[in-house]
PDB file of C-alpha atoms in Angstrom:
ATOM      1  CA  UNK N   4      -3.592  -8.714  25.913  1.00  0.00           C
ATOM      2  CA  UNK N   5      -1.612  -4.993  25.654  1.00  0.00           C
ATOM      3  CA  UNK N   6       0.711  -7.025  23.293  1.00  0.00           C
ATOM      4  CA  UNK N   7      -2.152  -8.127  20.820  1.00  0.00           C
ATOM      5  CA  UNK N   8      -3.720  -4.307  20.904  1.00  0.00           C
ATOM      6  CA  UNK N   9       0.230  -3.197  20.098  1.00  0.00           C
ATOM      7  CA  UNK N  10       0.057  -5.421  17.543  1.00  0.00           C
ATOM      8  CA  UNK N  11      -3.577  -4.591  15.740  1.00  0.00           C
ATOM      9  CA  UNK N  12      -3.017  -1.056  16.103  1.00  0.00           C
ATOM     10  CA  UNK N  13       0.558  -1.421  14.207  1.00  0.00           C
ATOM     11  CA  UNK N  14      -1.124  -3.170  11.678  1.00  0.00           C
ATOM     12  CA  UNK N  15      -3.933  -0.160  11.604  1.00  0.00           C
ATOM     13  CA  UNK N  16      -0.644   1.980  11.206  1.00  0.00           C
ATOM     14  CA  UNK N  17       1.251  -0.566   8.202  1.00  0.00           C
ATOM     15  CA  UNK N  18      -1.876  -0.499   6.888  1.00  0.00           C
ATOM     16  CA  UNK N  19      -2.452   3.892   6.061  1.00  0.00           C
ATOM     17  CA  UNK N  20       1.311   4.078   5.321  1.00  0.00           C
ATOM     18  CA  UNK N  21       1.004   0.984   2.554  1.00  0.00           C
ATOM     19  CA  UNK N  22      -2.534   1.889   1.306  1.00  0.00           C
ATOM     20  CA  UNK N  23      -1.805   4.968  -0.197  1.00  0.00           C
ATOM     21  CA  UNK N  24      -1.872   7.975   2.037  1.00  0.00           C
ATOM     22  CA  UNK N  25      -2.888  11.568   1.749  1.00  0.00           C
ATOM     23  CA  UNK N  26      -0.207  13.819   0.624  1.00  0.00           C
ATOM     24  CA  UNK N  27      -0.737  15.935  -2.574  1.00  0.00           C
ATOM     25  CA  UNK N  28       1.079  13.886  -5.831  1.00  0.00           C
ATOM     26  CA  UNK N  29       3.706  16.502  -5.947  1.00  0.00           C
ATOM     27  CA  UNK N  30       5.684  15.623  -2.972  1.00  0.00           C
ATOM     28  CA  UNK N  31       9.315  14.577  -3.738  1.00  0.00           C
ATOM     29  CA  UNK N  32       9.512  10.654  -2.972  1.00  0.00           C
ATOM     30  CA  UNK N  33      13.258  10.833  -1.432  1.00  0.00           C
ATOM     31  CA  UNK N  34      11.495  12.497   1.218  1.00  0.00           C
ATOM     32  CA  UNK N  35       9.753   9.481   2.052  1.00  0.00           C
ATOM     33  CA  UNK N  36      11.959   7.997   4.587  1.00  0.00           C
ATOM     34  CA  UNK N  37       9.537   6.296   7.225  1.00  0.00           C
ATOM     35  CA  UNK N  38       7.416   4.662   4.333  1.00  0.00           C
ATOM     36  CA  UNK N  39       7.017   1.199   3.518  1.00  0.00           C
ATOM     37  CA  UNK N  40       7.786   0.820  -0.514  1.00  0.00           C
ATOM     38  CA  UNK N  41       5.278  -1.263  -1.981  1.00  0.00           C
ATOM     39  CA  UNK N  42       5.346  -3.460  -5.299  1.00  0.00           C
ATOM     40  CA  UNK N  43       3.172  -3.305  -7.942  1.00  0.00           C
ATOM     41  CA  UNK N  44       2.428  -5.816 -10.693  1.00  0.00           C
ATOM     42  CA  UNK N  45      -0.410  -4.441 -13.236  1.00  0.00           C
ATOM     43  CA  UNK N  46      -1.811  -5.544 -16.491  1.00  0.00           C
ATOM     44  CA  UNK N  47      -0.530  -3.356 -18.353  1.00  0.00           C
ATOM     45  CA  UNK N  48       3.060  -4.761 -18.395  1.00  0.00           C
ATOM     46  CA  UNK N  49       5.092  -2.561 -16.154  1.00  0.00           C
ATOM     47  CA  UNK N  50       6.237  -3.135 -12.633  1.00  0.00           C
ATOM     48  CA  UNK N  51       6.235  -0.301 -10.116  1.00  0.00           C
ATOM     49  CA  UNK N  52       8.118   0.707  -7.135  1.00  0.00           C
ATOM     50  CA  UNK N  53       6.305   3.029  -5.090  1.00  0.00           C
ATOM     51  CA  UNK N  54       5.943   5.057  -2.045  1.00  0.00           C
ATOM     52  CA  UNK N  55       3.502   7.688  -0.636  1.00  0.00           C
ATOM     53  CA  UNK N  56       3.709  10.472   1.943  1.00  0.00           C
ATOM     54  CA  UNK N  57       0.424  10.894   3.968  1.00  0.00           C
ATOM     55  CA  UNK N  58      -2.104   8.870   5.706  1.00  0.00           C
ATOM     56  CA  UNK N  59      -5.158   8.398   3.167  1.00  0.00           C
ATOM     57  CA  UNK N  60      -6.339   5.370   1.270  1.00  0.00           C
ATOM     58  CA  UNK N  61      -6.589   6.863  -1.898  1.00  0.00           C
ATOM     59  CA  UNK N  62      -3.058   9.200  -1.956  1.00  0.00           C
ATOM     60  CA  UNK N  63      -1.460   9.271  -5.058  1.00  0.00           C
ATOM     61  CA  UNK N  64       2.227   6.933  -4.508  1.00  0.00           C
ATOM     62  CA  UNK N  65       5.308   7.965  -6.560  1.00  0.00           C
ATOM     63  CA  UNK N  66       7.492   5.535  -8.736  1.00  0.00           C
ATOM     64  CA  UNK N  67      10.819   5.179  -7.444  1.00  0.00           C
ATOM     65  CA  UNK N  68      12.151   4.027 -10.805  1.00  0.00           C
ATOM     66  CA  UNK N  69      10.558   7.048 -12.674  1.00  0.00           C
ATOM     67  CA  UNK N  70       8.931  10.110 -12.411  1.00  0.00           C
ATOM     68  CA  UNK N  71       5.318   8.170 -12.792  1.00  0.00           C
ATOM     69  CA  UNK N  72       2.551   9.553 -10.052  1.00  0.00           C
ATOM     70  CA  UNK N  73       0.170   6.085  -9.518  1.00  0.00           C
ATOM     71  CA  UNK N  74      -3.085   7.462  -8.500  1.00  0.00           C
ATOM     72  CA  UNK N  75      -5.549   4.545  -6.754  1.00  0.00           C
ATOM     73  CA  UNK N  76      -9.269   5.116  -7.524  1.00  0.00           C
ATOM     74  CA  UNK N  77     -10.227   1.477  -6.134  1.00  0.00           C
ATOM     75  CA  UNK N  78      -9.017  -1.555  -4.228  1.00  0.00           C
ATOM     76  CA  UNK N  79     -10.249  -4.942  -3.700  1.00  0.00           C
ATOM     77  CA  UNK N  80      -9.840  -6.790  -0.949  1.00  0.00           C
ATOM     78  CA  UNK N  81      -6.415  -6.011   1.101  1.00  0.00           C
ATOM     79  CA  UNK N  82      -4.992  -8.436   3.575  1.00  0.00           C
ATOM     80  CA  UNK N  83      -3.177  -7.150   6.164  1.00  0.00           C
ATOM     81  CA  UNK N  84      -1.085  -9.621   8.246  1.00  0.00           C
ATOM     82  CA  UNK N  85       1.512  -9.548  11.391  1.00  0.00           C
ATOM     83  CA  UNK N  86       3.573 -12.767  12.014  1.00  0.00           C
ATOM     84  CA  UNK N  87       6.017 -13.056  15.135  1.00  0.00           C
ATOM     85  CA  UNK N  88       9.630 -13.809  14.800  1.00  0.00           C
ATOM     86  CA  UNK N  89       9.242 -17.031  14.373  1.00  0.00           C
ATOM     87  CA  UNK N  90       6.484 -16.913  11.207  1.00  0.00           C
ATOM     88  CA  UNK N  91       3.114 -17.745  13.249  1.00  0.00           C
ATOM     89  CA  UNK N  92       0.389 -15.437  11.933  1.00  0.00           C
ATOM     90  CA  UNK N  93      -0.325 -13.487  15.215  1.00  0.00           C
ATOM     91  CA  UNK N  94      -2.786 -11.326  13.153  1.00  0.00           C
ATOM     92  CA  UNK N  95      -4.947 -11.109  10.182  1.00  0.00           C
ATOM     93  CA  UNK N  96      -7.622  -8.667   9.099  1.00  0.00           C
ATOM     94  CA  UNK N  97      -9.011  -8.449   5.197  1.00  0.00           C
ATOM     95  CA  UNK N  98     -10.894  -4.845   4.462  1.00  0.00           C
ATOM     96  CA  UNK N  99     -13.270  -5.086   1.525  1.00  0.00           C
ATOM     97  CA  UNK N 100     -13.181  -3.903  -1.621  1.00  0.00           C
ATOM     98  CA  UNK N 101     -13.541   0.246  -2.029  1.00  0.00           C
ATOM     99  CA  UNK N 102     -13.650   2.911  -4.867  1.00  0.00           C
ATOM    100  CA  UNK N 103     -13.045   6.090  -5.627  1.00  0.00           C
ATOM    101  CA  UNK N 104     -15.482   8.498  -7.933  1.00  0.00           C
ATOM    102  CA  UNK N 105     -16.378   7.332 -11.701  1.00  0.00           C
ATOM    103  CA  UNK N 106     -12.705   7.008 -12.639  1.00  0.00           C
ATOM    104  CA  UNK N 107     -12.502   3.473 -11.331  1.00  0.00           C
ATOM    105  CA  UNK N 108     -15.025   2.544 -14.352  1.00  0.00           C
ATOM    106  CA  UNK N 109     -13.096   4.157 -17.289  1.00  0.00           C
ATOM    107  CA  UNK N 110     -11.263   1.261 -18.862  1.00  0.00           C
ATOM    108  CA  UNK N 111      -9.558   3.486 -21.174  1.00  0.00           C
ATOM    109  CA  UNK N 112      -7.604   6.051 -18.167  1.00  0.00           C
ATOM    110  CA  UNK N 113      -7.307   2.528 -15.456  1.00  0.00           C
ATOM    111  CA  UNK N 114      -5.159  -0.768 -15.596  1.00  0.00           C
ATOM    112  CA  UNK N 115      -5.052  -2.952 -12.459  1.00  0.00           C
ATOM    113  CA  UNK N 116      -2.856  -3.853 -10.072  1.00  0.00           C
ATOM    114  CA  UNK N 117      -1.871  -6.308  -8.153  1.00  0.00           C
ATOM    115  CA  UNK N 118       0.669  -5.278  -4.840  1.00  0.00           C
ATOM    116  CA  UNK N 119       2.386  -6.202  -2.056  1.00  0.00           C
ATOM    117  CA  UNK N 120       4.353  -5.228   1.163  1.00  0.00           C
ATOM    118  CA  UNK N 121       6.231  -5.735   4.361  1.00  0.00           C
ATOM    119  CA  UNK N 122       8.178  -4.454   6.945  1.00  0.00           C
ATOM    120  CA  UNK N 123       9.771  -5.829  10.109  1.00  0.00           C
ATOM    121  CA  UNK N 124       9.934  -3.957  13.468  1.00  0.00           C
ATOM    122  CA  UNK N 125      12.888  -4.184  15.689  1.00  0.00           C
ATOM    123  CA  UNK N 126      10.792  -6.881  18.005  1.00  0.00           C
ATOM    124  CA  UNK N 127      11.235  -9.393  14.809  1.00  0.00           C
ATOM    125  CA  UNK N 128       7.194  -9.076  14.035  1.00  0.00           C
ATOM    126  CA  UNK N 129       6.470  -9.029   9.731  1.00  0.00           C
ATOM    127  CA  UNK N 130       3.480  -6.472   8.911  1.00  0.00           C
ATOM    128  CA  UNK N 131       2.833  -7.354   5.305  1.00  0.00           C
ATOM    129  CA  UNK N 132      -0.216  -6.254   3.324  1.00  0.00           C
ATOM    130  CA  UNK N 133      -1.552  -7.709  -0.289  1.00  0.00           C
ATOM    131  CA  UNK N 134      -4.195  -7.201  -2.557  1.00  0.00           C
ATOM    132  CA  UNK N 135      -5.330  -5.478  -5.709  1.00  0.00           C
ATOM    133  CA  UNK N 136      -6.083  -2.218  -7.168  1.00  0.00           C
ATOM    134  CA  UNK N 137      -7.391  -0.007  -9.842  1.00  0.00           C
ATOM    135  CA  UNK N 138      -4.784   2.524 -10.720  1.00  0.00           C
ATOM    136  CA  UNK N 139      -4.428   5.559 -13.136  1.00  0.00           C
ATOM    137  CA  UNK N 140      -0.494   6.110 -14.124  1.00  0.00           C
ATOM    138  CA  UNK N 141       0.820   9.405 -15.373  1.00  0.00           C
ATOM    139  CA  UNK N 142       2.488  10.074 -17.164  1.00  0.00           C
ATOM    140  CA  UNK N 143       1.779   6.683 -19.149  1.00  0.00           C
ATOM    141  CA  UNK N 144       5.153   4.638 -19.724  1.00  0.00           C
TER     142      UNK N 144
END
């Protein structure tokens, strides 16, 4: 049983460092050593690379490949997974959808996104998390 809280509470812990996190939009991204990068597919064309520094759903995350700030005002849901070493799904939880303010409704400032990510511990246990989001990009590629 202190195995399964280990793992639920490391996939609490996947889960703030891939869901955007709470440090302010001008921190430098090489600093960002113990975070998980995450990829992002949007509508608008472009794929991004991106890491944040913090522990807040709604952190700005940097671009890896650019000097683009990707600022989340709302998510739908997010799956958040842990499988063992030998791929059984040991957990699973899915948080609903959430926004952020009125930005999340202006079409014109938003695209979405969907992203992924994952990240092995030295046990040999995958934490991945997936799911969409409503993004504002600066500066705009």
């Amino acid at each position: 049983m202190h195995r399964t809280r280990l793992i639920t509470l490391s996939v609490a812990t996947a889960a703030a460092l891939i869901a955007w996190s709470a440090s302010a939009a001008t921190a430098d991204p090489t600093n960002a050593k113990d975070t998980i990068p995450i990829q992002l597919a949007c509508d608008n064309g472009h794929t991004y690379t991106v890491v944040a520094n913090g522990n807040g759903q709604f952190t700005p995350a940097h671009d890896l490949d650019s000097n683009a700030v990707v600022v989340p005002v709302a998510f739908g849901e997010i799956t958040a997974t842990v499988t063992d070493p030998d791929g059984n799904v040991v957990e699973s939880e899915t948080d609903p959808p959430a926004s952020k303010g009125s930005s999340a409704k202006n079409p014109n400032a938003t695209t979405n996104c969907s992203f992924s990510a994952s990240a092995t511990d030295p046990d040999g246990f995958t934490f991945s998390l997936s799911g969409t989001a409503t993004v504002m990009i600066t500066p705009s590629r």
